[in-house]
Coordinates of C-alpha atoms in Angstrom, one line a residue:
X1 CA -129.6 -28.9 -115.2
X2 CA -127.8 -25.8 -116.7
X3 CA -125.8 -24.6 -113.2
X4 CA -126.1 -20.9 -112.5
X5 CA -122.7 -19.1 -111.2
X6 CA -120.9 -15.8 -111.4
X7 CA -119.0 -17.6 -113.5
X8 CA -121.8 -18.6 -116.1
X9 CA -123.3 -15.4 -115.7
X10 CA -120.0 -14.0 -117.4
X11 CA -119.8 -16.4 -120.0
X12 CA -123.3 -15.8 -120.9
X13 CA -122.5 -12.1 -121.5
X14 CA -119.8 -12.7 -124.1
X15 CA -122.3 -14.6 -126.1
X16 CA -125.0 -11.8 -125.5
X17 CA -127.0 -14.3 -123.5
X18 CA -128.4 -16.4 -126.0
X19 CA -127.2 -19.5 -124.0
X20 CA -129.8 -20.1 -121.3
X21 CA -131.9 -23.3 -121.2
X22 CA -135.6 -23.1 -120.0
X23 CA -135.9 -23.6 -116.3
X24 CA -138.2 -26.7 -116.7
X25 CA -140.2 -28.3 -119.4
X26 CA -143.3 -28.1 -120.7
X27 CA -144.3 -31.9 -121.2
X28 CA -147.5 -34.0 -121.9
X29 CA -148.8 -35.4 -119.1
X30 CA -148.2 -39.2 -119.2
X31 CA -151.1 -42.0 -118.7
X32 CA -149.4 -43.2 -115.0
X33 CA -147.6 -41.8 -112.4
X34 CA -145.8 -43.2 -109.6
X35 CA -147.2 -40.4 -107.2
X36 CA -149.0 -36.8 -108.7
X37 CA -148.7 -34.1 -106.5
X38 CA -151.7 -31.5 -107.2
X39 CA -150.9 -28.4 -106.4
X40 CA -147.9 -26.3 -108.4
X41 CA -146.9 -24.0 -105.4
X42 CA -144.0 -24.0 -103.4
X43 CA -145.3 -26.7 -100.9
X44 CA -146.3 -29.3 -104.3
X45 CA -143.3 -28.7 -106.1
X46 CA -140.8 -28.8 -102.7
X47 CA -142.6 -32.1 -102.1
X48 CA -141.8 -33.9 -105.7
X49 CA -138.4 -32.2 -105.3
X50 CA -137.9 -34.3 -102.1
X51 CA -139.5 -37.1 -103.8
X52 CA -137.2 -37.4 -106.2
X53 CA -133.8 -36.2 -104.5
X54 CA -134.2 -38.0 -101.1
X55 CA -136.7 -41.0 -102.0
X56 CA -135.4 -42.0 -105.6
X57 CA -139.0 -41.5 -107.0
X58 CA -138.5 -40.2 -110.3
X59 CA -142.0 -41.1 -112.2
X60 CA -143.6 -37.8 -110.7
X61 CA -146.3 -35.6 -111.7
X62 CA -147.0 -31.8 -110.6
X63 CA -150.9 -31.0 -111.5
X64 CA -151.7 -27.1 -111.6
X65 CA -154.4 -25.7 -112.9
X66 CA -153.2 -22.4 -113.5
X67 CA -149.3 -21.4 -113.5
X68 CA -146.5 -22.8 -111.1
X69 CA -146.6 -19.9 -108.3
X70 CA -150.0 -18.5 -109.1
X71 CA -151.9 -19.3 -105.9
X72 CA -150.8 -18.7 -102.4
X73 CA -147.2 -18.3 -103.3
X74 CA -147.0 -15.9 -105.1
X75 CA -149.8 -13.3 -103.1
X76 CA -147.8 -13.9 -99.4
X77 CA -145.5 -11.2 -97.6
X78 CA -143.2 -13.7 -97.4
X79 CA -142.5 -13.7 -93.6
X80 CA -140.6 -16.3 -92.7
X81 CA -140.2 -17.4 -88.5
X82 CA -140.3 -20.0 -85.9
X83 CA -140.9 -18.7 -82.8
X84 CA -144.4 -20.3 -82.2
X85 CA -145.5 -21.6 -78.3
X86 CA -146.2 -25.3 -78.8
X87 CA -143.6 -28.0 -78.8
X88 CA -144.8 -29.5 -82.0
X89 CA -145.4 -26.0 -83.7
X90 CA -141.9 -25.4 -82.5
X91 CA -140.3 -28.3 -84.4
X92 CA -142.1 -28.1 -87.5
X93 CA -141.4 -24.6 -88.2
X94 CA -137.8 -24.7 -87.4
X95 CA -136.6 -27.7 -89.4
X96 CA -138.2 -25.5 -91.8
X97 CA -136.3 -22.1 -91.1
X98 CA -133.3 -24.5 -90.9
X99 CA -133.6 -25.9 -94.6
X100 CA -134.2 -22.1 -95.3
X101 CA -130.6 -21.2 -94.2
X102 CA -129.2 -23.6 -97.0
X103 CA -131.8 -23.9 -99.5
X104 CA -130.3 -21.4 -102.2
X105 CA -127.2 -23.6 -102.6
X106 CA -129.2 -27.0 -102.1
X107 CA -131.3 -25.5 -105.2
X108 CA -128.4 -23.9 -107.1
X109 CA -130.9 -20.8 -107.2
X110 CA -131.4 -17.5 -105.1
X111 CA -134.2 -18.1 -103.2
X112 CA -132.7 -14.4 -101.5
X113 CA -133.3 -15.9 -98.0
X114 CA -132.5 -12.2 -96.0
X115 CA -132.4 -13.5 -92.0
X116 CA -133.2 -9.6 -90.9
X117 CA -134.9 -10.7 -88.1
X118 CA -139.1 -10.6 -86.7
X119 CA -139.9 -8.4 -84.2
X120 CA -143.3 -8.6 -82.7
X121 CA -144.4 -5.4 -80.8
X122 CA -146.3 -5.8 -77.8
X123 CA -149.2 -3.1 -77.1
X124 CA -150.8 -4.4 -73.4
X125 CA -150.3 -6.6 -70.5
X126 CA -151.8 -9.2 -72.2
X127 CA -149.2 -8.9 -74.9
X128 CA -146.2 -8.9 -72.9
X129 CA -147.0 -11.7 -71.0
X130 CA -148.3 -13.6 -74.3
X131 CA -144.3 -13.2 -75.8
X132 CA -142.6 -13.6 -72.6
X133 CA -144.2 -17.1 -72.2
X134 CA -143.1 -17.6 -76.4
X135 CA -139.5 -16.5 -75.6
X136 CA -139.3 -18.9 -72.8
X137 CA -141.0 -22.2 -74.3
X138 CA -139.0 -21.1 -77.4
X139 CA -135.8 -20.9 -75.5
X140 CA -136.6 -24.5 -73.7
X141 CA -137.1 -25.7 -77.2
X142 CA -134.0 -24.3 -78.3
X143 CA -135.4 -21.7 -80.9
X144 CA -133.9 -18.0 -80.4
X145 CA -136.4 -15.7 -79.6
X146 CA -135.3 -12.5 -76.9
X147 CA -137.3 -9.9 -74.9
X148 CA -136.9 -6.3 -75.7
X149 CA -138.0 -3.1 -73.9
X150 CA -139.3 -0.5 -76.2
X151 CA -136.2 1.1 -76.5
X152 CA -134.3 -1.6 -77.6
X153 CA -137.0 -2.3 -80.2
X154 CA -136.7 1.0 -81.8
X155 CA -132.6 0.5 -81.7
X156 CA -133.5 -2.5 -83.7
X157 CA -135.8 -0.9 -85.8
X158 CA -135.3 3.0 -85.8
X159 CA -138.7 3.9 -87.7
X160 CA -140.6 2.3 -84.8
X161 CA -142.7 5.0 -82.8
X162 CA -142.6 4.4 -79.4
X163 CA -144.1 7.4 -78.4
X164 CA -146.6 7.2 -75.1
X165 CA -149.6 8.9 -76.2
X166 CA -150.2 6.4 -79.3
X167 CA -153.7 4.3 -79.0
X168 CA -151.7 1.6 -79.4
X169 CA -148.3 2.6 -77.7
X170 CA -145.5 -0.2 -78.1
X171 CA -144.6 -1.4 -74.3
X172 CA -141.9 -4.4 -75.7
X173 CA -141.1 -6.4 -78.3
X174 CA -140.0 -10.2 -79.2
X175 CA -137.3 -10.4 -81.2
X176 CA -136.7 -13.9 -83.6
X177 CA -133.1 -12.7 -85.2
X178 CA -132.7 -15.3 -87.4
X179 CA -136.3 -15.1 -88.9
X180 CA -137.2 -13.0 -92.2
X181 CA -138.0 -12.9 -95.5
X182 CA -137.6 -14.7 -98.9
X183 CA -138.6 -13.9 -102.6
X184 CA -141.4 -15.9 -102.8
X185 CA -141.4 -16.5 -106.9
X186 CA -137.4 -17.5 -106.4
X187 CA -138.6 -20.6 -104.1
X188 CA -141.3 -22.0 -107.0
X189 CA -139.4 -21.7 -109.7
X190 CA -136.3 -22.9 -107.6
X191 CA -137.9 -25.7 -106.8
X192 CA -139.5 -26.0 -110.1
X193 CA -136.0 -26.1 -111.9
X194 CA -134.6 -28.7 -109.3
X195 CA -137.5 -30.9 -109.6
X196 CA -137.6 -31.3 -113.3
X197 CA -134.0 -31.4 -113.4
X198 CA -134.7 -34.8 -111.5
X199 CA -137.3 -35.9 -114.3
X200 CA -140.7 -34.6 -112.6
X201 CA -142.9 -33.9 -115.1
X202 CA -144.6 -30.2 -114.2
X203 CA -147.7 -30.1 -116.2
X204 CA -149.6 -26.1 -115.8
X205 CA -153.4 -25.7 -117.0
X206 CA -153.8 -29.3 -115.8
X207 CA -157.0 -29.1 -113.1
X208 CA -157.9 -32.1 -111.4
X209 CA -161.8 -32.8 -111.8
X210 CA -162.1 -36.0 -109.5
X211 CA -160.4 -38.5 -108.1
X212 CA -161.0 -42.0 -109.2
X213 CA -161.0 -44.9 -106.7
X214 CA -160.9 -48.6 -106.9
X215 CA -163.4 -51.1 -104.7
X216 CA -161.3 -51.6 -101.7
X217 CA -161.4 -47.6 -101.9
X218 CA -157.5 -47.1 -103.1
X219 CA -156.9 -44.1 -105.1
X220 CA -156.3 -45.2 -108.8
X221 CA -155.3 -41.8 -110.3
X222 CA -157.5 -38.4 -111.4
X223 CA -159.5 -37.0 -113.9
X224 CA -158.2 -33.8 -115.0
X225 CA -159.0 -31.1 -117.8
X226 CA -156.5 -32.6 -120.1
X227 CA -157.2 -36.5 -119.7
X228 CA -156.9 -39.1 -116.7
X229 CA -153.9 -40.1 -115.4
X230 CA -153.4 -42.7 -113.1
X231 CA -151.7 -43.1 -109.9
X232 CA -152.0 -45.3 -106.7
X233 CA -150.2 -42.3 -104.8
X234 CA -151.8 -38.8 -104.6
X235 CA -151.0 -36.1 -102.5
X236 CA -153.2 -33.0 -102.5
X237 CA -151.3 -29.6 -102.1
X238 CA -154.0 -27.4 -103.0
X239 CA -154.0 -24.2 -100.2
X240 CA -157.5 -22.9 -100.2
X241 CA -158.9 -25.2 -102.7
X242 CA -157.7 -27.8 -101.0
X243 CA -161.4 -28.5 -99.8
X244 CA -162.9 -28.8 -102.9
X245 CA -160.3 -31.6 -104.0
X246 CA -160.6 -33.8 -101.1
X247 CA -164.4 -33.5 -101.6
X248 CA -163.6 -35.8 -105.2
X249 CA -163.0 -38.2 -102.8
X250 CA -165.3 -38.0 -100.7
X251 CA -164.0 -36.6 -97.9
X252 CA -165.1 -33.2 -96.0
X253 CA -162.2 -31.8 -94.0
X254 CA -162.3 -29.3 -91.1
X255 CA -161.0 -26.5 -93.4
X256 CA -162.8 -22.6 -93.9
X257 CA -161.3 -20.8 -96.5
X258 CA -160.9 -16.6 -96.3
X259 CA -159.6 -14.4 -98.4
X260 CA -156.4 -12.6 -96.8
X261 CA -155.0 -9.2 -98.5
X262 CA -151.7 -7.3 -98.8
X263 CA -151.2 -4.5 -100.6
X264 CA -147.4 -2.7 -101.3
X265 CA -146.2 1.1 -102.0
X266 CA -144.5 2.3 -104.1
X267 CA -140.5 1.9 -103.8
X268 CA -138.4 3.9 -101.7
X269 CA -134.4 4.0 -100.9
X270 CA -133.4 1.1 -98.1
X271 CA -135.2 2.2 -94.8
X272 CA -136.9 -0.3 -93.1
X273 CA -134.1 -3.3 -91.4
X274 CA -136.2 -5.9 -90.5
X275 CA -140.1 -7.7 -90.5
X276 CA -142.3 -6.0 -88.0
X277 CA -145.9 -7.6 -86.8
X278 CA -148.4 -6.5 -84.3
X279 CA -150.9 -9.2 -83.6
X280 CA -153.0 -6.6 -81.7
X281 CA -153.8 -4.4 -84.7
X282 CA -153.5 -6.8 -87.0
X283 CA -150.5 -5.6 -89.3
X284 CA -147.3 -6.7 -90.6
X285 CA -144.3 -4.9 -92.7
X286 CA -141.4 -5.4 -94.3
X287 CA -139.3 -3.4 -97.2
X288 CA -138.5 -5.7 -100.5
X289 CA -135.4 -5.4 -102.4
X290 CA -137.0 -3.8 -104.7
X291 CA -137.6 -1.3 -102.2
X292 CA -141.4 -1.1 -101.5
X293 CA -142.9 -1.7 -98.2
X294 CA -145.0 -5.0 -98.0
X295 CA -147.8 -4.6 -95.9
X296 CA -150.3 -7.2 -94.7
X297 CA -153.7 -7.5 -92.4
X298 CA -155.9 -10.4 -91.1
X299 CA -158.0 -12.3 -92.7
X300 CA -161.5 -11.1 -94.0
X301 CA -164.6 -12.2 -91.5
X302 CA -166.7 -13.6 -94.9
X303 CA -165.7 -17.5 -96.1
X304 CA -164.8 -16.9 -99.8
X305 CA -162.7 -18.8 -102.3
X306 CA -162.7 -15.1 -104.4
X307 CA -159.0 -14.0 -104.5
X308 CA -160.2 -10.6 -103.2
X309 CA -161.4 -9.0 -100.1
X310 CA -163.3 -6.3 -98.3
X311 CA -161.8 -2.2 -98.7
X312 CA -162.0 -1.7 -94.9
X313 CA -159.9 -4.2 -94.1
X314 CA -156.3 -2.8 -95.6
X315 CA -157.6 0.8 -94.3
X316 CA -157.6 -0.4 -90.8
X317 CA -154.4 -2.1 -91.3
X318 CA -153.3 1.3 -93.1
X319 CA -154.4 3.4 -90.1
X320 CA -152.4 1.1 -87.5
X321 CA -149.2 1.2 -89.9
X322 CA -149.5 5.1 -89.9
X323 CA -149.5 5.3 -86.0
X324 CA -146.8 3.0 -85.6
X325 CA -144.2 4.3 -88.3
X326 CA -145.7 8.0 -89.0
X327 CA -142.3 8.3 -91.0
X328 CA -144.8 6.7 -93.8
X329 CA -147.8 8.5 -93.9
X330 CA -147.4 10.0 -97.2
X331 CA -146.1 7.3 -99.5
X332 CA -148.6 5.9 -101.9
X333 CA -149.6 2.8 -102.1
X334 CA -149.2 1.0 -105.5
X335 CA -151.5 -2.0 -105.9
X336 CA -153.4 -4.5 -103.7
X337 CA -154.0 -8.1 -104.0
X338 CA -155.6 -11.1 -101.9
X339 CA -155.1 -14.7 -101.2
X340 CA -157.1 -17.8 -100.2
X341 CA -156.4 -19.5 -97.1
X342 CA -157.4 -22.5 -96.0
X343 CA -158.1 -22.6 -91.7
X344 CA -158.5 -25.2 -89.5
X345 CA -160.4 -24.7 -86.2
X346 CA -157.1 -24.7 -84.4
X347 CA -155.2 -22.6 -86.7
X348 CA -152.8 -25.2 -87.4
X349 CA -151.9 -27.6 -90.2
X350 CA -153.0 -31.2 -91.6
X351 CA -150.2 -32.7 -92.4
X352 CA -150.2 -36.8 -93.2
X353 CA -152.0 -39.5 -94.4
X354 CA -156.2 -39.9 -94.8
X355 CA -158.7 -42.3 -94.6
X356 CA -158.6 -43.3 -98.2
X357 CA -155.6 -45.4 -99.1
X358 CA -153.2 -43.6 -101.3
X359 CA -154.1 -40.2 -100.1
X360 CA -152.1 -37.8 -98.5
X361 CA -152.8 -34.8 -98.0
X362 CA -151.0 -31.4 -97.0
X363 CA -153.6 -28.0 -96.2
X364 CA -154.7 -25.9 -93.1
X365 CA -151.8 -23.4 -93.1
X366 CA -153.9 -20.3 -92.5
X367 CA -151.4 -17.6 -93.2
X368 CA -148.7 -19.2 -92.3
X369 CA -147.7 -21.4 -94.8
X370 CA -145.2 -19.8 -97.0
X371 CA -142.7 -19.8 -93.8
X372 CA -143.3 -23.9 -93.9
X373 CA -142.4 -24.0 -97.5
X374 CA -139.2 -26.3 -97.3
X375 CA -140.2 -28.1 -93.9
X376 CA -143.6 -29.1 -94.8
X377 CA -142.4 -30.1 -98.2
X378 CA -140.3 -32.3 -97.0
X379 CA -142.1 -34.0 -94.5
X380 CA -144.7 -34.3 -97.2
X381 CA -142.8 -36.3 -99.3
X382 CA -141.6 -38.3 -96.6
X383 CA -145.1 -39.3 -96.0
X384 CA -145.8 -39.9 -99.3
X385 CA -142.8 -42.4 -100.2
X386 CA -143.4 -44.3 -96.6
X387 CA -146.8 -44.2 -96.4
X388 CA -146.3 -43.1 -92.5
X389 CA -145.7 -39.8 -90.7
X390 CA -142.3 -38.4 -90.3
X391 CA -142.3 -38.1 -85.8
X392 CA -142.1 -34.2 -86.7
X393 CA -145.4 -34.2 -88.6
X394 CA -147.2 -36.6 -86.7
X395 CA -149.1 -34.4 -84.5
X396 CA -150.4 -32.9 -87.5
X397 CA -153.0 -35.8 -88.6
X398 CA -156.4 -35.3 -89.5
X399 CA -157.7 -37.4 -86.1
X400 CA -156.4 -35.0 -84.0
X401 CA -159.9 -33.1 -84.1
X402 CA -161.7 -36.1 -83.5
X403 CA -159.6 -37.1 -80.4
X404 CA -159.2 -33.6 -78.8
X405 CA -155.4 -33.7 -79.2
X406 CA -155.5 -29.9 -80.6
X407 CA -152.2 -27.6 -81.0
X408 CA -154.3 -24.1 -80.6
X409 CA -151.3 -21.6 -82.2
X410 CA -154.9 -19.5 -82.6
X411 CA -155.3 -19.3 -78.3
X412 CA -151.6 -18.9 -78.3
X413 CA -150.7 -15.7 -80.4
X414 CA -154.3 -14.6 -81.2
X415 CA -153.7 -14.4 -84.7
X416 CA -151.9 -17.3 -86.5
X417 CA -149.6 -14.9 -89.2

C-alpha cells in the first residue's frame, strides 16, 4: 500500500503528481472464498479489513452491487456519538467512538474524525428528565455526557435561540464532548484501501441473487450477477436491503425498511461549532468542511426500499431548524437526498450469528449506523472468524425478540438518530 504523508504529498508535486497508485483493485471475482462479505459500505469493508488485519484471513471477498459507498454511507449526516441509556447500547457504541479517535492513523487515511461535540436540546419536562437519566447511566457507564442549562448551551453553541416565546423553547441541553462528525466517503474508501492492501478482493457491480446451501443446511457460497462463488462463511452487510438477502436463505428477519432524508445548503464561512439534535422536532445539524449545513429529519411513516421520501417531511424539519437558529432563515438549500434504513422493533441492531450455519449477519441500525462503523465492523469480523459473539455484541442476537430480552433505545430517546 502506497503510504500517504506530508512528505509524499511533496514529492508527488515535483513529479506533477503522476505518481499515485489506485486506492484498490478492480479484480475478477474468484470461484471460492474463505468468507464474502456482501455489502460494500463502511460496515462490509471495516469487517474484511478486521478480517484480514486481526484474524489472518486473507482469501476475502467484498460483494456490491453498485459502488463501494453508494448505499447508506454515503447519504448519512455523519453524526457520530455514544451517549445512549442502556448498558449494552452503551458498550457497543463506545468501543466504536473509541476506534474513531485512532482510526485515521490505523488506516493511514483522513477519515477527518472532528470530536466537536453533540448537543441534544431539551424542549419539555419530559425531555429533561429523559437526558438527565442518559447523563447519569452514561456517567455510571463511564461515557462523558454533562447537563447544561440553556445558557450554557448557547455558550456552546452561540447560534442556538434560546429565546422564551419559541413553540419549541430550549429549557437544557446534554452535551457528549467527545462525539461528532466524520467524512463519511473518507471511512469507505479508507477502509477500502486498507482492506485490499491486505489482499481482499473488492468486486463493485457484483449483486448477490441467492444463497446456495448444502443438505445439512450450511451455506456453500452465492449466486451473483457475475457467476457463483463459493464460500462456507457469509456475512450479510446489506443496510436496508439486508431483508431481501436473508430472504435467499430462507430466513424472514424482524427488519422494516424506511426511507430517511437529509438535505444540505449551500456553503457558508465557519459558523456553526458543533452537531445539534432535537429528538422532539425531529432535526439534526451540523456545518461540513466544506462549509454547508447538513441537515436531517426522521424517518418517513411509508415502508419503502425507494431511496427517496415524502416533500413534507424535510419542510417540517426546515420549519423547526428556522425557529431554533433563525440566523439561517435565508440561506438556500442546495440539494436533497434519502436513505434506506433497515428498523427493528426495538430500534436496535442484529448483530451475530443465525440459524443457518455459515451465516452471519449484521443489519437493524435504523439511523444510527454510520456512528457504529468501526465498532460494529469489528465485532463483525470477530464473529465471523470464531463463529461466536464477541461479549460486546452478544446482546445483539437475533433470539433476543423471541425471548423478550429487548434493548428499547426507541422507549429510551424517542427517536433512535
Amino acid at each position: 500500500m502506497q503510504r500517504y504523508s506530508a512528505l509524499a504529498l511533496i514529492r508527488q508535486s515535483i513529479n506533477g503528481h503522476k505518481g499515485w497508485k489506485p486506492q484498490w483493485r478492480e479484480p475478477e471475482p474468484k470461484r471460492s472464498y474463505d468468507a464474502i462479505i456482501v455489502g460494500g459500505g463502511g460496515h462490509g469493508l471495516g469487517a474484511a479489513y478486521y478480517l484480514a488485519r486481526k484474524h489472518g484471513m486473507r482469501n476475502i471477498a467484498v460483494l456490491e452491487k453498485g459502488w463501494i459507498g453508494g448505499g447508506n454511507t454515503g447519504r448519512n449526516t455523519t453524526i457520530i456519538r455514544s451517549n445512549y441509556l442502556f448498558d449494552e447500547s452503551a458498550a457497543l457504541y463506545d468501543h466504536a467512538l473509541k476506534l474513531w479517535e485512532g482510526l485515521s492513523q490505523e488506516l493511514n487515511y483522513n477519515v477527518m474524525f472532528s470530536q466537536r461535540g453533540v448537543l441534544m436540546v431539551a424542549h419539555n419536562v419530559h425531555d429533561e428528565q429523559s437526558f438527565k437519566r442518559h447523563v447519569s447511566a452514561n456517567r455510571l457507564n463511564g461515557v462523558d455526557n454533562e447537563w447544561l442549562t440553556p445558557e450554557q448551551a448557547k455558550e456552546f453553541c452561540p447560534p442556538l435561540n434560546i429565546a422564551p416565546g419559541m413553540r419549541h423553547a430550549v429549557t437544557g441541553a446534554a452535551l457528549q464532548r467527545r462525539a461528532g462528525t466524520a467524512r463519511h466517503d473518507a471511512v469507505a474508501w479508507g477502509y477500502a484501501r486498507a482492506a485490499d492492501a491486505l489482499g481482499v478482493d473488492i468486486i463493485q457491480n457484483c449483486e448477490v441473487t441467492g444463497i446456495e446451501r448444502d443438505a445439512s443446511g450450511h451455506v456453500t457460497g452465492v449466486q451473483t450477477t457475475r457467476g457463483p462463488i463459493a464460500s462456507r462463511r457469509i456475512g450479510v452487510s446489506a443496510a436496508g436491503s439486508t431483508s431481501l438477502v436473508m430472504a435467499m436463505a430462507g430466513l424472514r428477519m424482524p427488519l422494516e425498511s424506511y426511507p430517511l432524508q437529509a438535505l444540505v445548503s449551500e456553503p457558508v464561512k465557519p459558523i456553526f461549532p458543533c452537531v445539534v439534535m432535537s429528538n422532539t422536532i425531529h432535526a439534526y445539524i451540523s456545518q461540513s468542511d466544506k462549509g454547508e449545513l447538513v441537515i436531517g429529519a426522521g424517518t418517513d411513516a411509508y415502508i419503502s426500499y425507494s431511496q427517496r421520501g415524502a416533500l413534507h417531511i424535510p419542510m417540517h424539519t426546515l420549519e423547526a431548524i428556522c425557529e431554533l437558529f433563525p440566523i439561517f432563515r435565508r440561506m438556500r438549500m442546495m440539494r436533497n437526498w434519502g436513505g434506506i434504513v433497515d428498523v427493528t422493533p426495538d430500534r436496535s441492531p442484529i448483530l451475530g450469528k443465525t440459524p443457518v450455519p455459515g451465516l452471519y449477519v449484521n443489519c437493524g441500525w435504523g439511523t444510527g449506523g454510520f456512528k457504529a462503523t468501526p465498532g460494529s465492523a469489528d465485532l463483525f469480523a470477530y464473529t465471523i472468524a470464531r463463529d461466536e459473539p464477541h461479549p460486546i455484541n452478544a446482546p445483539f442476537n437475533l433470539e433476543r425478540f423471541g425471548a423478550g430480552r429487548l434493548i428499547d433505545e426507541a422507549a429510551a430517546a424517542a427517536v433512535a438518530h
